[in-house]
CSV table of C-alpha atoms in Angstrom, one decimal:
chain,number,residue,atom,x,y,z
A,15,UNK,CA,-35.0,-17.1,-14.6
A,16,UNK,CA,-32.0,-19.4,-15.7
A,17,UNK,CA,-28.9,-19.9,-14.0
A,18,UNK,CA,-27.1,-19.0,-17.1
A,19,UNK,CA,-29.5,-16.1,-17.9
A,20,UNK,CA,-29.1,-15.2,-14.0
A,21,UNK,CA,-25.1,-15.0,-14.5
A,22,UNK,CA,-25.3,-13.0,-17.4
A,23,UNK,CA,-27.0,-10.3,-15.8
A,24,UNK,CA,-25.5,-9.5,-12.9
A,25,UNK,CA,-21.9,-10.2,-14.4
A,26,UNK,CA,-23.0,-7.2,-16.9
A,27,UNK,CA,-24.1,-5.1,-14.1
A,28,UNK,CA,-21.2,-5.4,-12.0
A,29,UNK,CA,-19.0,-4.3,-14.8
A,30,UNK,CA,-21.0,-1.6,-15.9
A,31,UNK,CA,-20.9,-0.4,-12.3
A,32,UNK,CA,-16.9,-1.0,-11.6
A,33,UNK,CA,-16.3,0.3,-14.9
A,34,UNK,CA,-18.5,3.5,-14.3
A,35,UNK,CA,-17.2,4.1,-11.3
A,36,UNK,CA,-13.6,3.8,-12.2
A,37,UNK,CA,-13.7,6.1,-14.9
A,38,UNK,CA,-15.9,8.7,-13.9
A,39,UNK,CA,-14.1,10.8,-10.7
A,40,UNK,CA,-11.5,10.3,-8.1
A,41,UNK,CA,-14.8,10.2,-5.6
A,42,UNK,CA,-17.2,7.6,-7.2
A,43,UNK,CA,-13.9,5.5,-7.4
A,44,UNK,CA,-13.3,6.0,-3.4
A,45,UNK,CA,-16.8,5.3,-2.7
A,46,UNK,CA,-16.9,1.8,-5.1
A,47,UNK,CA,-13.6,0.9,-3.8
A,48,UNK,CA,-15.1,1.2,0.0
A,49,UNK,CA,-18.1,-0.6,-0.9
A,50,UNK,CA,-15.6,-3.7,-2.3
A,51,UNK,CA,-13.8,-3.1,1.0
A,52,UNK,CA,-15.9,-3.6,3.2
A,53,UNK,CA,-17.7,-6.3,1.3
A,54,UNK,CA,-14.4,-8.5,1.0
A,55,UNK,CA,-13.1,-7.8,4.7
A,56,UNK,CA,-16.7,-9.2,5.4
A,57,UNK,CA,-16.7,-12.2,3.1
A,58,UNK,CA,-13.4,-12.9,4.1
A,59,UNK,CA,-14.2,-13.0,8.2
A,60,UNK,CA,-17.1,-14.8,7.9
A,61,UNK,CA,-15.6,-17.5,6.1
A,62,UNK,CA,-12.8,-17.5,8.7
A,63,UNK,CA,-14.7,-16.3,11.8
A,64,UNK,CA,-18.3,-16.8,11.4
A,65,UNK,CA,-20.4,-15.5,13.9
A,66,UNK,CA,-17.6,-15.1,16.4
A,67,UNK,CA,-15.9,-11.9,17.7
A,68,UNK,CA,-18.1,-9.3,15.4
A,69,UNK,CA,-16.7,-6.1,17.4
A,70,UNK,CA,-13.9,-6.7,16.5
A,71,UNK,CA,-14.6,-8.3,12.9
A,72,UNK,CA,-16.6,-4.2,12.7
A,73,UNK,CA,-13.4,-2.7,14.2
A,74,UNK,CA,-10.9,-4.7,11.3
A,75,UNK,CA,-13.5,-3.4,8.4
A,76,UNK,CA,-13.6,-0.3,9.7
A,77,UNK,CA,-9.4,0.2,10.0
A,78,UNK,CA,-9.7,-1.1,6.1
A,79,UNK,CA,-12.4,1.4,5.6
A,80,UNK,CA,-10.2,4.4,7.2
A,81,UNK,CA,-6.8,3.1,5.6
A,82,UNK,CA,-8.2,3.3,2.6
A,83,UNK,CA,-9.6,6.4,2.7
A,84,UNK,CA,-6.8,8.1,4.5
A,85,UNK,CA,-4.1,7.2,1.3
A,86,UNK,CA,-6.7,8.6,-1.0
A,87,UNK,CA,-6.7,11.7,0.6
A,88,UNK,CA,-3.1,12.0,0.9
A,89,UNK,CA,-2.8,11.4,-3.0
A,90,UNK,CA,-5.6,13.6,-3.8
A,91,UNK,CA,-5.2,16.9,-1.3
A,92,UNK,CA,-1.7,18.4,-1.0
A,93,UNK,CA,-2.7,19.4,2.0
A,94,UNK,CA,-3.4,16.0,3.8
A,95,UNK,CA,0.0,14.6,4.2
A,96,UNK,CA,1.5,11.0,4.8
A,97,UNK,CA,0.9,11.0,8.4
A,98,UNK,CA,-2.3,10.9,8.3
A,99,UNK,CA,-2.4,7.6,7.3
A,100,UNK,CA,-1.2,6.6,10.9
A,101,UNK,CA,-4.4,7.7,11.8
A,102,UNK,CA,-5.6,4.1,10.8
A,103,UNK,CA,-4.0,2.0,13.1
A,104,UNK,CA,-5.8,3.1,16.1
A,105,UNK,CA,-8.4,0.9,15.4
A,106,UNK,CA,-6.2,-1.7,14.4
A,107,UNK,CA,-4.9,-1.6,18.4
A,108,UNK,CA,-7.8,-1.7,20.0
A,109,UNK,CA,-8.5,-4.8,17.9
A,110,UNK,CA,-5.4,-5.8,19.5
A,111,UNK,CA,-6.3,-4.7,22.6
A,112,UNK,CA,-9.8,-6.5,22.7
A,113,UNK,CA,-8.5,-10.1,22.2
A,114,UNK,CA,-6.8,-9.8,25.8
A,115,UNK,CA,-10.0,-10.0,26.9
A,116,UNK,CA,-11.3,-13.2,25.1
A,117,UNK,CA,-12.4,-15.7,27.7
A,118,UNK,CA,-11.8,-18.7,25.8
A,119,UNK,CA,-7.9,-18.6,25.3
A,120,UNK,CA,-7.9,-21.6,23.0
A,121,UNK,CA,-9.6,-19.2,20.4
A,122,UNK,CA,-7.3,-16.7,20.2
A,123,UNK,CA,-6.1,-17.6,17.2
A,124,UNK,CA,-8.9,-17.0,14.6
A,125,UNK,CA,-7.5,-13.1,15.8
A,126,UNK,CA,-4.6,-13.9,13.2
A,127,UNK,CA,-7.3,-13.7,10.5
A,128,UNK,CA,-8.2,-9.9,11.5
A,129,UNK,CA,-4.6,-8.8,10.8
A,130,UNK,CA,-4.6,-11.7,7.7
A,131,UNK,CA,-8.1,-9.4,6.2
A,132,UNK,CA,-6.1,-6.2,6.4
A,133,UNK,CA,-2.8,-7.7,4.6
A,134,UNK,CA,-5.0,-9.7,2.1
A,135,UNK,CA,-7.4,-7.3,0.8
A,136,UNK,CA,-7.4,-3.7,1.9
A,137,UNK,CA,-3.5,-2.7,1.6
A,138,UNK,CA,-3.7,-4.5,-1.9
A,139,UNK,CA,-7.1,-2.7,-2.9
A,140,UNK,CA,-5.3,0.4,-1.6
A,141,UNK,CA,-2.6,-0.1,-4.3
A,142,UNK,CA,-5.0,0.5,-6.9
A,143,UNK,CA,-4.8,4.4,-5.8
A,144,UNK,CA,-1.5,4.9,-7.1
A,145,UNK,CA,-2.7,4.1,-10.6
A,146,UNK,CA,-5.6,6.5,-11.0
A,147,UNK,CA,-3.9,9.9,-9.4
A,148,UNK,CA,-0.7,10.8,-10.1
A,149,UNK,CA,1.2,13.0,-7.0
A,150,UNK,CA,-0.3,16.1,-7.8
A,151,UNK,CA,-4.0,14.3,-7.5
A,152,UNK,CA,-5.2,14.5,-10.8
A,153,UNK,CA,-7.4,11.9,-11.8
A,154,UNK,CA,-7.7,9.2,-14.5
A,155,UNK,CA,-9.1,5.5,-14.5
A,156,UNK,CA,-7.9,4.8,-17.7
A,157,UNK,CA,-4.5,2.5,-16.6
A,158,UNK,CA,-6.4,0.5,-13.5
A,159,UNK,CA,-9.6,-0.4,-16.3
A,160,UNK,CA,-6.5,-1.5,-18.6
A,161,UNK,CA,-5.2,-3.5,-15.6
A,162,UNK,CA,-8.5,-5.3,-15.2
A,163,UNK,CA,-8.5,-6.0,-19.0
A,164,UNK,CA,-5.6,-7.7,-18.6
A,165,UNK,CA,-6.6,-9.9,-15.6
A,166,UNK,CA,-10.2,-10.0,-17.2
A,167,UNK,CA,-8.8,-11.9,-20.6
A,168,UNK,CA,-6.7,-13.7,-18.6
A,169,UNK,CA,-9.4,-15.2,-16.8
A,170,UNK,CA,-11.8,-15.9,-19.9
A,171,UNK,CA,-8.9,-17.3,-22.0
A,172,UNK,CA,-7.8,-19.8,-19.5
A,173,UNK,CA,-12.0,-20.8,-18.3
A,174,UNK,CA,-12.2,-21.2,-22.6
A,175,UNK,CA,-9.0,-23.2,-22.9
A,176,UNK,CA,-9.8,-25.0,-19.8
A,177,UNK,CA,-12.9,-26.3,-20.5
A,178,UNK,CA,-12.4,-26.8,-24.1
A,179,UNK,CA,-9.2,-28.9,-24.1
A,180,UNK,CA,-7.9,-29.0,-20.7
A,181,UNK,CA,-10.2,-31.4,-19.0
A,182,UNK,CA,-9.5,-34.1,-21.8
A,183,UNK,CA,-5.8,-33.2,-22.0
A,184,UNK,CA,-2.6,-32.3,-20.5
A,185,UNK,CA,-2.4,-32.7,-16.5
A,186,UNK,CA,-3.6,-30.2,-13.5
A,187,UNK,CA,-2.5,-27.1,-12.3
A,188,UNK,CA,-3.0,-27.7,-8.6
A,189,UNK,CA,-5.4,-30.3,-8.1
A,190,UNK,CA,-5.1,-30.0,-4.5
A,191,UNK,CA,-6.2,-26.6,-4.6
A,192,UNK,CA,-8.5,-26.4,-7.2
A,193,UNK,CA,-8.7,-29.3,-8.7
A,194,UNK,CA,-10.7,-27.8,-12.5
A,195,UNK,CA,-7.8,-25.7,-13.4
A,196,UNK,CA,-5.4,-27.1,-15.5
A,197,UNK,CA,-2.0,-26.3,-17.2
A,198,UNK,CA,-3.7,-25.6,-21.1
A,199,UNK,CA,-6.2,-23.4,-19.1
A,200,UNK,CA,-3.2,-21.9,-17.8
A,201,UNK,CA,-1.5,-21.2,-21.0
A,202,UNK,CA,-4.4,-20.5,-23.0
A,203,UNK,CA,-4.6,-17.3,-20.1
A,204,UNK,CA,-1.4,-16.8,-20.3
A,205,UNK,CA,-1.2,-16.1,-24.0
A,206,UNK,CA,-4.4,-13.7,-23.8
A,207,UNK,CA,-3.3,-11.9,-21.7
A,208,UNK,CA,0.2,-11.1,-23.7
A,209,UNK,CA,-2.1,-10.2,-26.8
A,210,UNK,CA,-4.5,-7.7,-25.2
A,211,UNK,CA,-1.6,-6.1,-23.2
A,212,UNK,CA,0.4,-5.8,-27.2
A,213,UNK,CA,-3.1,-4.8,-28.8
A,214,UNK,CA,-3.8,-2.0,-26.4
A,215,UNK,CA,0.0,-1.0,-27.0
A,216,UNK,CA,0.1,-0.9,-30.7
A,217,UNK,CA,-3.7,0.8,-30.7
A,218,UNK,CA,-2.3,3.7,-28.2
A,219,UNK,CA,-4.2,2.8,-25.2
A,220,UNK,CA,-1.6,2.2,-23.1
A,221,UNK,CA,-0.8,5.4,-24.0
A,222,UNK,CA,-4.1,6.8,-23.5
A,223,UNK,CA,-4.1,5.6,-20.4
A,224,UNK,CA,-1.4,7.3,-19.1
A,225,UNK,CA,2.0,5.5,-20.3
A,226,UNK,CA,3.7,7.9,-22.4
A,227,UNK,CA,6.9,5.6,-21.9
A,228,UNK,CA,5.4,2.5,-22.6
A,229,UNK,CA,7.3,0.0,-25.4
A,230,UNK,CA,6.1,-3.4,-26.5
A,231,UNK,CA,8.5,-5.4,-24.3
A,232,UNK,CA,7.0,-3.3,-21.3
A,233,UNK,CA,3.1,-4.2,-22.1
A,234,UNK,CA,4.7,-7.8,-22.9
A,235,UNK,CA,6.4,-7.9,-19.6
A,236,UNK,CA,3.6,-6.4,-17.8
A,237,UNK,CA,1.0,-9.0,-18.9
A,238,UNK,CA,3.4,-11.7,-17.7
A,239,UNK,CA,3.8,-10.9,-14.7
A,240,UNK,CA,0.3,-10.0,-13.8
A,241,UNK,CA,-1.0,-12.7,-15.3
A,242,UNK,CA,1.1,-15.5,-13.1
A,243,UNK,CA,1.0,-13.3,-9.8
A,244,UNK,CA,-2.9,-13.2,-10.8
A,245,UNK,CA,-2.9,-17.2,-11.2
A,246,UNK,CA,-1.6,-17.3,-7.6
A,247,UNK,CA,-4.3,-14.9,-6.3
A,248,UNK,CA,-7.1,-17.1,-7.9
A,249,UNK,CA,-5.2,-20.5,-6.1
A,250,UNK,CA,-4.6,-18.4,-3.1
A,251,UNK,CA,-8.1,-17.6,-2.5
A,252,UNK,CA,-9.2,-21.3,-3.4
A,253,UNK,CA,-6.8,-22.9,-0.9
A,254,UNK,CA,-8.7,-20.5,1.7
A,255,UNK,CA,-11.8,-21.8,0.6
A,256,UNK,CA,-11.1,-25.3,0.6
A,257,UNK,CA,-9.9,-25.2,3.9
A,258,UNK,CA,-13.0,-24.2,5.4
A,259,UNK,CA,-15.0,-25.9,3.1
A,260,UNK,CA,-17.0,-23.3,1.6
A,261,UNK,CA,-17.8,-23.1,-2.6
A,262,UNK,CA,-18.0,-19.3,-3.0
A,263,UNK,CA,-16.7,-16.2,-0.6
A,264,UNK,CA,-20.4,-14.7,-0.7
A,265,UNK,CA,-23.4,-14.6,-2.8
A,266,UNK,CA,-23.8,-10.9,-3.2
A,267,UNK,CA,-23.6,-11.6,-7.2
A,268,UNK,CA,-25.9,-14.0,-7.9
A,269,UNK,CA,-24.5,-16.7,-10.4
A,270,UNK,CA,-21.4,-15.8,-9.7
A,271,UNK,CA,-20.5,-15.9,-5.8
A,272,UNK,CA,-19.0,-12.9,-3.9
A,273,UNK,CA,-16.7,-10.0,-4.5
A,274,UNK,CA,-13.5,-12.1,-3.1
A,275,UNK,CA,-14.1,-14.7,-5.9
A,276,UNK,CA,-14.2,-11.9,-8.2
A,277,UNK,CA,-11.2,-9.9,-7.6
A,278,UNK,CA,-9.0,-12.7,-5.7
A,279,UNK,CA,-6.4,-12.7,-9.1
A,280,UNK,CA,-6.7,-8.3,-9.1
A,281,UNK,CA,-4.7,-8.1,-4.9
A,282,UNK,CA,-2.0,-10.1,-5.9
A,283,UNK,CA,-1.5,-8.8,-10.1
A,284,UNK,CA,-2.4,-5.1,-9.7
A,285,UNK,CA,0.5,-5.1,-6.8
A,286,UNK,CA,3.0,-7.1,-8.8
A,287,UNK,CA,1.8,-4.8,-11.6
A,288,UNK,CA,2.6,-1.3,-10.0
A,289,UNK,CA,5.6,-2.5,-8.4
A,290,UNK,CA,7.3,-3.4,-11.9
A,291,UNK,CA,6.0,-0.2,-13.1
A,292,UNK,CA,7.1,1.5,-10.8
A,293,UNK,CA,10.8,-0.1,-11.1
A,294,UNK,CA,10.5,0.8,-14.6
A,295,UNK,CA,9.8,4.7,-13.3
A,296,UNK,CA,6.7,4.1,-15.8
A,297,UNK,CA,4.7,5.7,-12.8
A,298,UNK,CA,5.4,7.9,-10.1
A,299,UNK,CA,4.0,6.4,-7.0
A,300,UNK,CA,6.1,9.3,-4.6
């Protein structure tokens, strides 16, 4: 089988299973959004930690697991309130707790990417919550698929633009980072992602989705601002790559890496994007 044909595949069953998932319950989302959890607090350790300290690398997926889970219960059951979500830093301790007992003292440190894991990838993925249940707990994965379109345009306009024009032309992004990505790459994302966010506005899907309140200048704003914080989330996860001198997070899609180099640009734009929704009182996220 060729590379190419290789890619194709698997980057079609990955969406069909994301997409699925999303849009299908409130509990096929928890239990995809686990598995990418746990899969990304893995990748992420083992390119940081390797083989090193797994009882605690266990104990760090494990408090990402249970935080997770904990603020999906709280916004699904009135009856599980916010305290629960405390719950989840018991692990966390005893991960603290464990590295007094490290012998070689000189290693403590790699212990800073345990708490790193947790602020990287499962608070962000936990975001995502607050845009599929509203505070009652009902359910829609309409507004987090139209999230990903965003950052999924974003990324195809600026690979297209990239490699068309921006390897012959204009100057880098942030060649010591990543040194492919270039400025027209950037702009060709950029202006993507404004158009899909203004086509699924003037087609009613932002309002399908669950944005009553949504205007133009919002879904114009929106991409903007999910697009660059998503640019930083791609460059941010590159400049952890670099440093330890590894080409993809994980190989669990073949032809196309791991689940960190997939969704590196959706923990730092679906954040930013919430947060100016939420500013906007577009969502209720209390």
């Amino acid at each position: 089988m060729s590379s190419l044909l290789k890619r194709c595949i698997s980057g079609t069953a990955y969406l069909i299973l994301l997409i699925g998932c999303i849009l299908w319950c409130k509990y096929s989302f928890l239990a995809i959004m686990l598995f990418f959890c746990g899969v990304m607090l893995h990748e992420f350790m083992a390119m940081t930690m390797g083989e090193k300290y797994r009882f605690s690398q266990c104990l760090t997926i494990f408090t990402g697991l249970s935080f997770f889970t904990l603020v999906w219960a709280v916004r699904s059951f009135c009856c599980v309130t916010a305290e629960f979500i405390f719950l989840s830093l018991i692990p966390l301790i005893t991960v603290m707790v464990n590295s007094l007992y490290v012998k070689d003292k000189t290693d403590f440190g790699k212990f800073a990417n345990v708490y790193t894991a947790l602020l990287y990838i499962a608070i962000p993925l936990s975001i995502n919550i607050f845009l599929v249940m509203n505070p009652d707990g009902d359910y829609s994965g309409w507004m987090l698929l139209a999230f990903f379109i965003i950052i999924w345009v974003s990324d195809i306009g600026a690979y297209v633009f990239g490699m068309a024009f921006g390897q012959k032309y204009g100057s880098k992004l942030f060649p010591s980072i990543s040194p492919k990505k270039s400025w027209i790459g950037f702009w060709g994302g950029f202006a993507v992602a404004i158009a899909a966010s203004l086509v699924m506005y003037f087609t009613g899907f932002w309002q399908f989705a669950g944005l009553s309140e949504m205007t133009w200048y919002h879904a114009l704003a929106l991409s903007v601002v999910m697009n660059i914080t998503g640019v930083y989330g791609d460059l941010f996860e590159s400049q952890w790559k670099r440093h330890y001198a590894v080409k993809d997070s994980g190989t669990i899609i073949p032809g196309h890496g791991g689940l960190l180099d997939r969704l590196d640009s959706t923990l730092f734009a679906v954040p930013a994007g919430v947060i100016y929704l939420s500013i906007f009182h577009l969502i209720t996220t209390l």
